[in-house]
Short mmCIF file of C-alpha atoms in Angstrom, two decimals:
data_model
loop_
_atom_site.label_atom_id
_atom_site.label_comp_id
_atom_site.label_asym_id
_atom_site.label_seq_id
_atom_site.Cartn_x
_atom_site.Cartn_y
_atom_site.Cartn_z
CA MET A 21 12.76 19.89 23.76
CA ASN A 22 10.20 21.26 26.22
CA LYS A 23 6.56 20.56 26.79
CA GLY A 24 4.56 23.69 25.89
CA LYS A 25 0.89 24.59 25.91
CA LEU A 26 -1.75 21.86 26.31
CA LEU A 27 -3.48 21.54 22.93
CA TYR A 28 -5.83 18.64 23.50
CA GLU A 29 -6.76 16.21 26.24
CA GLY A 30 -8.27 12.86 25.31
CA LYS A 31 -9.32 9.94 27.49
CA ALA A 32 -5.87 8.29 27.49
CA LYS A 33 -3.43 10.98 26.33
CA ARG A 34 -2.61 14.68 26.45
CA LEU A 35 -1.13 16.55 23.50
CA TYR A 36 1.15 19.56 24.05
CA ALA A 37 2.91 22.02 21.77
CA THR A 38 6.74 22.19 21.75
CA ASP A 39 9.20 24.90 20.67
CA ASP A 40 9.26 23.26 17.26
CA PRO A 41 6.01 23.68 15.26
CA ASP A 42 6.75 20.40 13.50
CA LEU A 43 6.77 18.42 16.76
CA LEU A 44 4.12 17.76 19.39
CA TRP A 45 4.55 16.25 22.85
CA LEU A 46 2.23 13.29 23.43
CA GLU A 47 1.84 12.24 27.07
CA TYR A 48 0.19 8.93 28.02
CA LYS A 49 -2.06 9.25 31.07
CA ASP A 50 -2.15 6.97 34.12
CA GLU A 51 -5.85 6.34 33.71
CA ALA A 52 -8.02 3.62 32.20
CA THR A 53 -11.40 4.36 30.63
CA ALA A 54 -13.94 2.15 28.87
CA PHE A 55 -17.50 2.26 27.52
CA ASP A 56 -17.20 5.81 26.17
CA GLY A 57 -15.72 7.01 29.44
CA GLU A 58 -18.49 5.57 31.64
CA LYS A 59 -15.95 3.32 33.42
CA LYS A 60 -12.89 5.23 34.55
CA GLU A 61 -10.09 4.47 37.02
CA PRO A 62 -6.63 5.79 37.88
CA LEU A 63 -4.02 3.21 36.94
CA PRO A 64 -0.54 4.36 37.95
CA GLY A 65 2.09 2.96 35.61
CA LYS A 66 -0.23 2.55 32.61
CA GLY A 67 1.04 5.71 30.91
CA ALA A 68 4.67 4.59 30.99
CA LEU A 69 3.80 1.08 29.77
CA ASN A 70 1.68 2.30 26.86
CA ASN A 71 4.30 4.89 25.93
CA ALA A 72 6.99 2.19 25.86
CA ILE A 73 4.85 -0.38 24.02
CA SER A 74 3.50 2.08 21.45
CA SER A 75 6.98 3.49 20.79
CA HIS A 76 8.22 -0.05 20.24
CA PHE A 77 5.45 -0.86 17.75
CA PHE A 78 5.91 2.40 15.86
CA ALA A 79 9.64 1.64 15.53
CA LEU A 80 8.69 -1.78 14.16
CA LEU A 81 6.36 -0.11 11.63
CA THR A 82 9.17 2.28 10.64
CA ALA A 83 11.38 -0.72 9.93
CA HIS A 84 8.68 -1.95 7.54
CA GLY A 85 8.24 1.41 5.80
CA VAL A 86 4.83 2.28 7.25
CA ALA A 87 4.34 6.06 7.47
CA HIS A 88 3.19 7.24 10.92
CA HIS A 89 3.29 10.24 13.25
CA PHE A 90 5.75 8.86 15.86
CA VAL A 91 9.19 10.46 16.13
CA LYS A 92 10.79 9.31 19.41
CA LYS A 93 10.23 8.58 23.07
CA VAL A 94 11.32 11.54 25.23
CA ASP A 95 10.53 10.49 28.77
CA GLY A 96 8.71 7.78 30.73
CA GLN A 97 5.22 8.81 29.73
CA SER A 98 5.89 10.95 26.66
CA GLN A 99 6.87 10.74 23.03
CA LEU A 100 7.32 13.29 20.24
CA VAL A 101 5.00 13.04 17.26
CA ARG A 102 4.38 14.95 14.05
CA PRO A 103 1.27 17.12 13.93
CA VAL A 104 -1.57 15.63 11.87
CA ASN A 105 -5.21 16.38 11.26
CA ILE A 106 -6.88 13.22 12.53
CA LEU A 107 -9.71 11.84 10.38
CA PRO A 108 -12.81 11.12 12.49
CA LEU A 109 -12.59 7.37 11.87
CA GLU A 110 -11.47 4.34 13.79
CA VAL A 111 -10.07 1.69 11.48
CA VAL A 112 -10.46 -1.73 13.07
CA VAL A 113 -8.78 -4.91 11.82
CA ARG A 114 -10.18 -8.16 13.18
CA ALA A 115 -8.59 -11.59 12.78
CA VAL A 116 -10.36 -13.35 15.66
CA ALA A 117 -13.89 -12.64 16.92
CA ALA A 118 -13.99 -10.66 20.18
CA GLY A 119 -15.81 -7.66 21.60
CA SER A 120 -18.50 -5.86 19.64
CA ILE A 121 -18.42 -8.11 16.58
CA CYS A 122 -19.50 -11.04 18.80
CA ARG A 123 -22.47 -9.05 20.10
CA ARG A 124 -23.35 -7.69 16.65
CA LEU A 125 -23.14 -10.89 14.64
CA GLY A 126 -23.64 -13.52 17.33
CA LEU A 127 -20.13 -14.94 16.84
CA ARG A 128 -18.34 -17.03 19.44
CA GLU A 129 -15.43 -15.20 21.09
CA GLY A 130 -12.23 -16.76 19.82
CA TRP A 131 -13.56 -17.83 16.43
CA GLU A 132 -10.81 -17.33 13.88
CA LEU A 133 -12.08 -15.37 10.86
CA PRO A 134 -11.34 -16.95 7.45
CA ARG A 135 -9.35 -13.79 6.70
CA PRO A 136 -8.86 -10.49 8.56
CA ILE A 137 -11.57 -7.90 7.95
CA VAL A 138 -11.62 -4.12 8.22
CA GLU A 139 -14.39 -2.21 10.00
CA TRP A 140 -14.93 1.55 10.17
CA TYR A 141 -16.27 3.40 13.19
CA TYR A 142 -17.24 7.07 13.13
CA LYS A 143 -15.51 8.92 15.99
CA ASP A 144 -18.30 10.82 17.67
CA ASP A 145 -18.81 10.56 21.44
CA ALA A 146 -22.43 11.76 21.28
CA LEU A 147 -23.25 9.01 18.74
CA LYS A 148 -21.13 6.47 20.68
CA ASP A 149 -18.70 5.84 17.80
CA PRO A 150 -21.11 3.89 15.56
CA LEU A 151 -20.08 1.26 13.02
CA VAL A 152 -20.37 2.83 9.57
CA THR A 153 -20.20 1.64 6.00
CA GLU A 154 -18.07 3.22 3.29
CA GLU A 155 -21.24 4.83 1.89
CA HIS A 156 -21.94 6.38 5.31
CA ILE A 157 -18.39 7.74 5.42
CA ARG A 158 -18.90 9.44 2.06
CA LEU A 159 -22.22 10.91 3.28
CA LEU A 160 -20.50 12.24 6.39
CA GLN A 161 -17.60 13.53 4.27
CA ALA A 162 -15.33 11.89 6.84
CA ALA A 163 -12.95 10.56 4.16
CA GLU A 164 -12.63 10.27 0.40
CA PRO A 165 -12.92 6.87 -1.32
CA GLU A 166 -9.18 6.91 -2.17
CA GLN A 167 -8.36 7.63 1.48
CA LEU A 168 -10.51 4.68 2.55
CA GLN A 169 -8.71 2.47 0.09
CA HIS A 170 -5.33 3.65 1.37
CA MET A 171 -6.28 3.16 5.04
CA ARG A 172 -7.71 -0.31 4.37
CA ARG A 173 -4.53 -1.35 2.57
CA GLU A 174 -2.27 0.08 5.28
CA ALA A 175 -4.35 -1.46 8.09
CA LEU A 176 -4.14 -4.94 6.54
CA ARG A 177 -0.43 -4.46 5.85
CA ILE A 178 0.08 -3.57 9.51
CA TYR A 179 -1.76 -6.75 10.46
CA ASP A 180 0.63 -8.68 8.22
CA ILE A 181 3.56 -7.07 10.07
CA LEU A 182 2.25 -7.34 13.64
CA HIS A 183 0.68 -10.79 13.47
CA PRO A 184 3.82 -12.88 12.76
CA PHE A 185 5.96 -10.60 14.96
CA LEU A 186 3.64 -11.16 17.94
CA GLN A 187 3.16 -14.82 17.19
CA ARG A 188 6.90 -15.35 17.74
CA LEU A 189 6.41 -13.78 21.18
CA GLY A 190 3.56 -16.15 22.01
CA VAL A 191 0.95 -13.41 21.57
CA LEU A 192 -2.19 -13.79 19.45
CA LEU A 193 -3.17 -10.51 17.78
CA VAL A 194 -6.97 -10.72 17.98
CA ASP A 195 -7.82 -7.26 16.63
CA PHE A 196 -6.61 -3.68 16.72
CA LYS A 197 -7.77 -0.13 16.10
CA LEU A 198 -5.85 2.48 14.12
CA GLU A 199 -6.41 6.16 13.55
CA PHE A 200 -5.04 8.07 10.61
CA GLY A 201 -4.28 11.73 10.10
CA ILE A 202 -3.04 14.06 7.38
CA ASN A 203 0.43 15.52 7.99
CA ALA A 204 1.89 18.85 6.89
CA LYS A 205 2.85 17.35 3.52
CA GLY A 206 -0.75 16.22 2.93
CA GLN A 207 0.10 12.55 3.45
CA LEU A 208 -2.36 10.24 5.16
CA ILE A 209 -0.37 8.47 7.90
CA VAL A 210 -0.98 6.30 10.95
CA ALA A 211 -1.39 8.32 14.15
CA ASP A 212 -2.63 7.75 17.72
CA GLU A 213 -1.16 4.67 19.45
CA VAL A 214 -0.60 0.92 19.16
CA SER A 215 -0.90 -0.53 22.66
CA PRO A 216 -2.95 -2.86 24.87
CA ASP A 217 -5.50 -0.02 24.99
CA THR A 218 -6.09 -0.29 21.23
CA CYS A 219 -5.23 -3.94 20.46
CA ARG A 220 -6.51 -7.23 21.82
CA PHE A 221 -3.57 -9.46 22.78
CA TRP A 222 -4.13 -13.03 24.00
CA ASP A 223 -1.47 -15.37 25.31
CA VAL A 224 -1.13 -18.12 22.72
CA GLY A 225 -0.68 -20.83 25.33
CA SER A 226 -3.30 -19.99 27.95
CA GLY A 227 -5.64 -17.73 25.99
CA GLN A 228 -5.28 -15.21 28.80
CA LYS A 229 -6.09 -11.61 27.91
CA MET A 230 -3.25 -9.10 28.13
CA ASP A 231 -5.08 -5.93 27.10
CA LYS A 232 -7.77 -3.42 28.10
CA ASP A 233 -10.43 -6.16 28.13
CA ARG A 234 -9.04 -7.06 31.59
CA PHE A 235 -10.22 -3.60 32.71
CA ARG A 236 -13.46 -3.57 30.62
CA GLN A 237 -14.49 -6.96 31.96
CA GLY A 238 -13.25 -6.38 35.51
CA LEU A 239 -10.91 -9.39 35.33
CA GLY A 240 -8.32 -7.71 37.57
CA GLY A 241 -4.58 -7.52 36.95
CA THR A 242 -4.97 -5.07 34.05
CA LEU A 243 -1.43 -3.79 34.30
CA ASP A 244 0.00 -7.30 34.70
CA GLY A 245 -1.17 -7.92 31.14
CA TYR A 246 0.40 -4.70 29.89
CA ARG A 247 3.64 -5.52 31.74
CA GLU A 248 3.73 -8.99 30.19
CA ILE A 249 3.36 -7.51 26.70
CA TRP A 250 6.16 -5.05 27.42
CA LYS A 251 8.36 -7.83 28.83
CA ARG A 252 7.92 -9.92 25.69
CA LEU A 253 8.53 -6.95 23.39
CA GLN A 254 11.84 -6.34 25.17
CA GLN A 255 12.95 -9.83 24.16
CA THR A 256 13.15 -8.47 20.62
CA ALA A 257 15.79 -6.08 19.36
CA GLU A 258 14.86 -2.43 19.79
CA GLY A 259 11.94 -1.33 17.71
CA GLY A 260 11.42 -4.87 16.56
CA ALA A 261 14.30 -4.37 14.16
CA GLU A 262 14.92 -8.13 14.18
CA CYS A 263 11.65 -8.43 12.36
CA THR A 264 13.04 -6.90 9.21
CA ARG A 265 15.44 -9.82 8.74
CA MET B 6 -56.61 -22.31 -6.13
CA ASN B 7 -57.01 -23.15 -2.44
CA LYS B 8 -55.12 -22.15 0.64
CA GLY B 9 -53.40 -25.23 2.07
CA LYS B 10 -51.17 -25.87 5.07
CA LEU B 11 -49.65 -22.95 6.99
CA LEU B 12 -45.93 -22.99 6.22
CA TYR B 13 -44.70 -19.90 8.01
CA GLU B 14 -46.08 -17.07 10.09
CA GLY B 15 -44.20 -13.79 10.25
CA LYS B 16 -45.07 -10.53 11.99
CA ALA B 17 -47.10 -9.13 9.10
CA LYS B 18 -47.91 -12.10 6.84
CA ARG B 19 -48.76 -15.80 6.78
CA LEU B 20 -47.50 -18.13 4.07
CA TYR B 21 -49.55 -21.18 3.04
CA ALA B 22 -49.03 -24.02 0.60
CA THR B 23 -51.42 -24.44 -2.37
CA ASP B 24 -52.29 -27.44 -4.58
CA ASP B 25 -49.56 -26.28 -6.94
CA PRO B 26 -46.01 -26.78 -5.57
CA ASP B 27 -44.90 -23.81 -7.67
CA LEU B 28 -47.31 -21.42 -5.96
CA LEU B 29 -47.66 -20.23 -2.38
CA TRP B 30 -50.51 -18.31 -0.80
CA LEU B 31 -49.35 -15.14 0.98
CA GLU B 32 -51.84 -13.59 3.37
CA TYR B 33 -51.35 -10.09 4.79
CA LYS B 34 -52.34 -9.83 8.46
CA ASP B 35 -54.50 -7.16 10.09
CA GLU B 36 -51.83 -6.35 12.63
CA ALA B 37 -49.14 -3.72 13.04
CA THR B 38 -45.86 -4.44 14.80
CA ALA B 39 -42.76 -2.35 15.39
CA PHE B 40 -39.47 -2.38 17.34
CA ASP B 41 -38.86 -6.10 16.76
CA GLY B 42 -42.40 -6.94 17.78
CA GLU B 43 -42.27 -5.03 21.08
CA LYS B 44 -45.09 -2.74 19.91
CA LYS B 45 -48.03 -4.66 18.47
CA GLU B 46 -51.64 -3.78 17.71
CA PRO B 47 -54.55 -5.20 15.72
CA LEU B 48 -55.28 -2.93 12.75
CA PRO B 49 -58.34 -4.17 10.83
CA GLY B 50 -58.06 -3.28 7.15
CA LYS B 51 -54.25 -3.11 7.07
CA GLY B 52 -53.92 -6.56 5.46
CA ALA B 53 -56.17 -5.67 2.54
CA LEU B 54 -54.46 -2.31 1.99
CA ASN B 55 -50.95 -3.77 2.02
CA ASN B 56 -52.03 -6.63 -0.24
CA ALA B 57 -53.48 -4.15 -2.73
CA ILE B 58 -50.55 -1.73 -2.55
CA SER B 59 -47.88 -4.42 -2.73
CA SER B 60 -49.63 -6.13 -5.67
CA HIS B 61 -49.73 -2.79 -7.46
CA PHE B 62 -46.03 -2.14 -6.93
CA PHE B 63 -45.05 -5.65 -8.02
CA ALA B 64 -47.07 -5.20 -11.21
CA LEU B 65 -45.19 -1.94 -11.77
CA LEU B 66 -41.89 -3.76 -11.30
CA THR B 67 -43.01 -6.45 -13.77
CA ALA B 68 -43.64 -3.72 -16.33
CA HIS B 69 -40.04 -2.66 -15.85
CA GLY B 70 -38.62 -6.17 -16.12
CA VAL B 71 -37.66 -6.62 -12.48
CA ALA B 72 -37.77 -10.30 -11.46
CA HIS B 73 -39.82 -10.92 -8.28
CA HIS B 74 -41.90 -13.58 -6.51
CA PHE B 75 -45.37 -12.02 -7.00
CA VAL B 76 -47.85 -13.80 -9.31
CA LYS B 77 -51.31 -12.31 -8.69
CA LYS B 78 -53.76 -11.05 -6.11
CA VAL B 79 -56.32 -13.75 -5.23
CA ASP B 80 -58.52 -12.19 -2.59
CA GLY B 81 -58.72 -9.14 -0.33
CA GLN B 82 -55.82 -10.05 1.91
CA SER B 83 -54.00 -12.63 -0.20
CA GLN B 84 -51.76 -13.00 -3.22
CA LEU B 85 -50.05 -15.92 -4.93
CA VAL B 86 -46.27 -15.92 -4.99
CA ARG B 87 -43.50 -18.20 -6.23
CA PRO B 88 -41.60 -20.15 -3.58
CA VAL B 89 -38.13 -18.78 -2.83
CA ASN B 90 -35.42 -19.36 -0.28
CA ILE B 91 -35.16 -15.96 1.36
CA LEU B 92 -31.63 -14.69 2.06
CA PRO B 93 -31.29 -13.50 5.68
CA LEU B 94 -30.70 -9.89 4.62
CA GLU B 95 -32.70 -6.71 4.51
CA VAL B 96 -31.61 -4.50 1.64
CA VAL B 97 -32.38 -0.87 2.46
CA VAL B 98 -32.24 1.98 -0.06
CA ARG B 99 -32.21 5.47 1.43
CA ALA B 100 -32.69 8.71 -0.52
CA VAL B 101 -33.69 10.97 2.38
CA ALA B 102 -32.52 10.67 6.00
CA ALA B 103 -35.11 9.16 8.35
CA GLY B 104 -35.27 6.51 11.06
CA SER B 105 -32.19 4.62 12.19
CA ILE B 106 -29.70 6.45 9.95
CA CYS B 107 -30.55 9.71 11.74
CA ARG B 108 -29.83 8.13 15.11
CA ARG B 109 -26.69 6.34 13.86
CA LEU B 110 -25.05 9.23 12.02
CA GLY B 111 -26.65 12.23 13.69
CA LEU B 112 -28.38 13.34 10.48
CA ARG B 113 -31.39 15.64 10.41
CA GLU B 114 -34.63 13.86 9.41
CA GLY B 115 -35.55 15.02 5.93
CA TRP B 116 -32.00 15.70 4.74
CA GLU B 117 -31.77 14.69 1.10
CA LEU B 118 -28.76 12.42 0.50
CA PRO B 119 -26.46 13.48 -2.39
CA ARG B 120 -27.33 10.11 -3.96
CA PRO B 121 -29.29 7.06 -2.76
CA ILE B 122 -27.30 4.61 -0.67
CA VAL B 123 -27.72 0.90 0.05
CA GLU B 124 -27.50 -0.56 3.55
CA TRP B 125 -27.55 -4.22 4.60
CA TYR B 126 -29.16 -5.56 7.75
CA TYR B 127 -28.76 -9.12 8.97
CA LYS B 128 -32.18 -10.68 9.62
CA ASP B 129 -31.87 -12.14 13.11
CA ASP B 130 -34.46 -11.33 15.76
CA ALA B 131 -32.14 -12.30 18.64
CA LEU B 132 -29.48 -9.87 17.34
CA LYS B 133 -32.15 -7.23 16.53
CA ASP B 134 -31.39 -7.17 12.79
CA PRO B 135 -28.02 -5.39 13.02
CA LEU B 136 -26.52 -3.20 10.32
CA VAL B 137 -23.75 -5.20 8.63
CA THR B 138 -21.01 -4.52 6.14
CA GLU B 139 -20.33 -6.59 3.03
CA GLU B 140 -17.37 -8.17 4.86
CA HIS B 141 -19.68 -9.20 7.71
CA ILE B 142 -22.08 -10.76 5.20
CA ARG B 143 -19.26 -12.87 3.77
CA LEU B 144 -18.24 -13.92 7.30
CA LEU B 145 -21.82 -14.94 8.05
CA GLN B 146 -22.06 -16.68 4.68
CA ALA B 147 -25.37 -14.87 4.27
CA ALA B 148 -24.69 -14.08 0.59
CA GLU B 149 -21.95 -14.32 -2.01
CA PRO B 150 -20.20 -11.17 -3.29
CA GLU B 151 -21.89 -11.57 -6.72
CA GLN B 152 -25.28 -11.84 -5.03
CA LEU B 153 -24.59 -8.64 -3.09
CA GLN B 154 -23.64 -6.90 -6.30
CA HIS B 155 -26.84 -8.11 -8.00
CA MET B 156 -29.05 -7.07 -5.06
CA ARG B 157 -27.42 -3.65 -4.83
CA ARG B 158 -27.94 -3.06 -8.55
CA GLU B 159 -31.56 -4.25 -8.45
CA ALA B 160 -32.35 -2.22 -5.33
CA LEU B 161 -31.04 0.99 -6.90
CA ARG B 162 -32.85 0.18 -10.16
CA ILE B 163 -36.09 -0.23 -8.19
CA TYR B 164 -35.46 3.16 -6.59
CA ASP B 165 -35.09 4.61 -10.10
CA ILE B 166 -38.46 3.08 -11.02
CA LEU B 167 -40.40 3.92 -7.86
CA HIS B 168 -39.07 7.42 -7.20
CA PRO B 169 -40.33 9.17 -10.37
CA PHE B 170 -43.55 7.08 -10.36
CA LEU B 171 -44.38 8.19 -6.81
CA GLN B 172 -43.25 11.75 -7.39
CA ARG B 173 -45.97 12.09 -10.03
CA LEU B 174 -48.43 11.04 -7.32
CA GLY B 175 -47.15 13.68 -4.92
CA VAL B 176 -45.36 11.08 -2.80
CA LEU B 177 -41.73 11.39 -1.71
CA LEU B 178 -40.02 7.99 -1.52
CA VAL B 179 -37.78 8.46 1.53
CA ASP B 180 -36.44 4.91 1.84
CA PHE B 181 -37.50 1.30 1.44
CA LYS B 182 -36.51 -2.22 2.44
CA LEU B 183 -36.35 -5.19 0.10
CA GLU B 184 -35.80 -8.87 0.68
CA PHE B 185 -34.48 -11.25 -1.94
CA GLY B 186 -34.81 -14.99 -2.36
CA ILE B 187 -33.61 -17.73 -4.66
CA ASN B 188 -36.34 -19.32 -6.78
CA ALA B 189 -36.63 -22.86 -8.14
CA LYS B 190 -34.50 -21.89 -11.16
CA GLY B 191 -31.73 -20.63 -8.89
CA GLN B 192 -32.43 -16.98 -9.72
CA LEU B 193 -32.07 -14.31 -7.07
CA ILE B 194 -35.32 -12.32 -7.19
CA VAL B 195 -37.18 -9.72 -5.14
CA ALA B 196 -39.55 -11.26 -2.59
CA ASP B 197 -41.50 -10.13 0.48
CA GLU B 198 -43.57 -6.95 -0.01
CA VAL B 199 -43.45 -3.31 -1.13
CA SER B 200 -45.88 -1.40 1.07
CA PRO B 201 -46.18 1.36 3.71
CA ASP B 202 -44.85 -1.28 6.15
CA THR B 203 -41.55 -1.47 4.26
CA CYS B 204 -41.25 1.97 2.62
CA ARG B 205 -41.30 5.50 4.01
CA PHE B 206 -43.73 7.64 2.01
CA TRP B 207 -44.09 11.38 2.70
CA ASP B 208 -46.63 13.68 1.11
CA VAL B 209 -44.63 16.03 -1.12
CA GLY B 210 -46.76 19.05 -0.25
CA SER B 211 -47.24 18.74 3.51
CA GLY B 212 -44.38 16.41 4.45
CA GLN B 213 -46.97 14.27 6.24
CA LYS B 214 -46.02 10.64 6.83
CA MET B 215 -48.12 7.99 5.10
CA ASP B 216 -46.37 4.83 6.33
CA LYS B 217 -45.65 2.68 9.37
CA ASP B 218 -43.82 5.56 11.08
CA ARG B 219 -47.33 6.82 12.01
CA PHE B 220 -47.66 3.63 14.07
CA ARG B 221 -44.04 3.53 15.32
CA GLN B 222 -44.19 7.13 16.48
CA GLY B 223 -47.77 6.97 17.77
CA LEU B 224 -48.91 9.76 15.42
CA GLY B 225 -52.36 8.23 15.01
CA GLY B 226 -54.25 7.73 11.75
CA THR B 227 -51.91 4.93 10.61
CA LEU B 228 -54.41 3.46 8.17
CA ASP B 229 -55.39 6.90 6.84
CA GLY B 230 -51.84 7.12 5.49
CA TYR B 231 -52.06 3.64 3.93
CA ARG B 232 -55.47 4.50 2.41
CA GLU B 233 -54.11 7.72 0.94
CA ILE B 234 -51.26 5.80 -0.72
CA TRP B 235 -53.72 3.27 -2.13
CA LYS B 236 -56.02 6.08 -3.34
CA ARG B 237 -53.16 7.74 -5.21
CA LEU B 238 -51.95 4.45 -6.70
CA GLN B 239 -55.45 3.87 -8.08
CA GLN B 240 -55.13 7.11 -10.05
CA THR B 241 -52.61 5.25 -12.17
CA ALA B 242 -53.46 2.50 -14.63
CA GLU B 243 -53.47 -0.96 -13.07
CA GLY B 244 -50.08 -2.14 -11.96
CA GLY B 245 -48.64 1.23 -12.76
CA ALA B 246 -48.61 0.19 -16.42
CA GLU B 247 -48.80 3.86 -17.41
CA CYS B 248 -45.32 4.17 -16.11
CA THR B 249 -43.86 2.13 -18.93
CA ARG B 250 -44.81 4.76 -21.48
#
């Protein structure tokens, strides 16, 4: 399998064609960005860590029957994925208050929500990815009501998979962001990545952050957090297969 | 009926006790404010216009069986209302894109929505009244799910009353904001005001704005717009009673 033409370059990943039209080559970049790209820094090693971590989580989701775009890891920074048409939505699941919900609602960081909630953000750089309601999404024709229902259900199911899995590794899953896309068969499946770039992970014991907030907040040691997540994931059988027991 | 002790002073109104514990005295101020009070100006005559206009709309709502706090107009700038515990929510109905939804979603001002939508804003000056989802409202314990359902239904019903009524007066109802409160009997009823401070009114023919956007946007002639609305309302029987035919 060879990397072909560059199809798309995002802030954290590059997407290439391959010889097979049913497979794309997804390469994780060695760069950290935050605040809609306003803060940006080279971070050698980040691509390989996120590729490894995301591959691991996708394998775990496979074991639980969640449909997604991931096929397999092909080299240090790259994985093969199925082509999908990404919906212009970020689907955020929050179990503990952190980040924008604290600023929006005046919540204390670390407050445990009575139950996880789902938020929708409209992916549009010029609008700075605003929070939107389901009525807004219908106005924007960004997704159909049945698609919203499906994504909400899948997002909460993924929380129910990841939360206990991570808890056993001493990691608190604070929140995470998913993206969904429509594959060649017309199915709406999870795409993008599941990594410390898109999840908030706190050490259960110390409360220490092990995710992109270290970079956003200038706490230093960004990659130490990512490495610690990867180290703990490796304690589990490959692809989190132990979790299906 | 006499005006008693000042109970509360907001940006646009003052609320006083009366001799009767079941009645409060609501006085409309001669002052315009916008952008969370950052822009502020005395506007002599505004109080009387909003008192007259709001009284008229509440009478129209009475004729249609909508439960609200308004009792009667008592002098130029004042009306009697029932005491309620206001929920900390702004309930916004939008039929045409204008204001914050244009900035949030990148919509063109004046775009007619396929159907009216409801938005919720959390009333909190320090947080700048953020847009919130129904899940946020439950987190904040700002309202129960059944209360949200009731307010949504009432808000859309009020749109269905006001829209055709205003259309006959050559006024396009672009959007409006309601507040709800719980009265002594535990009923959730419409409170606050219905006026050019809380609604966007555009002249059907010219598209000219006849509401607080004239002040917000520094278009000049703010009160001319309010006067024009009041003039057109007076063409209808008192309290819009003609509308019940």
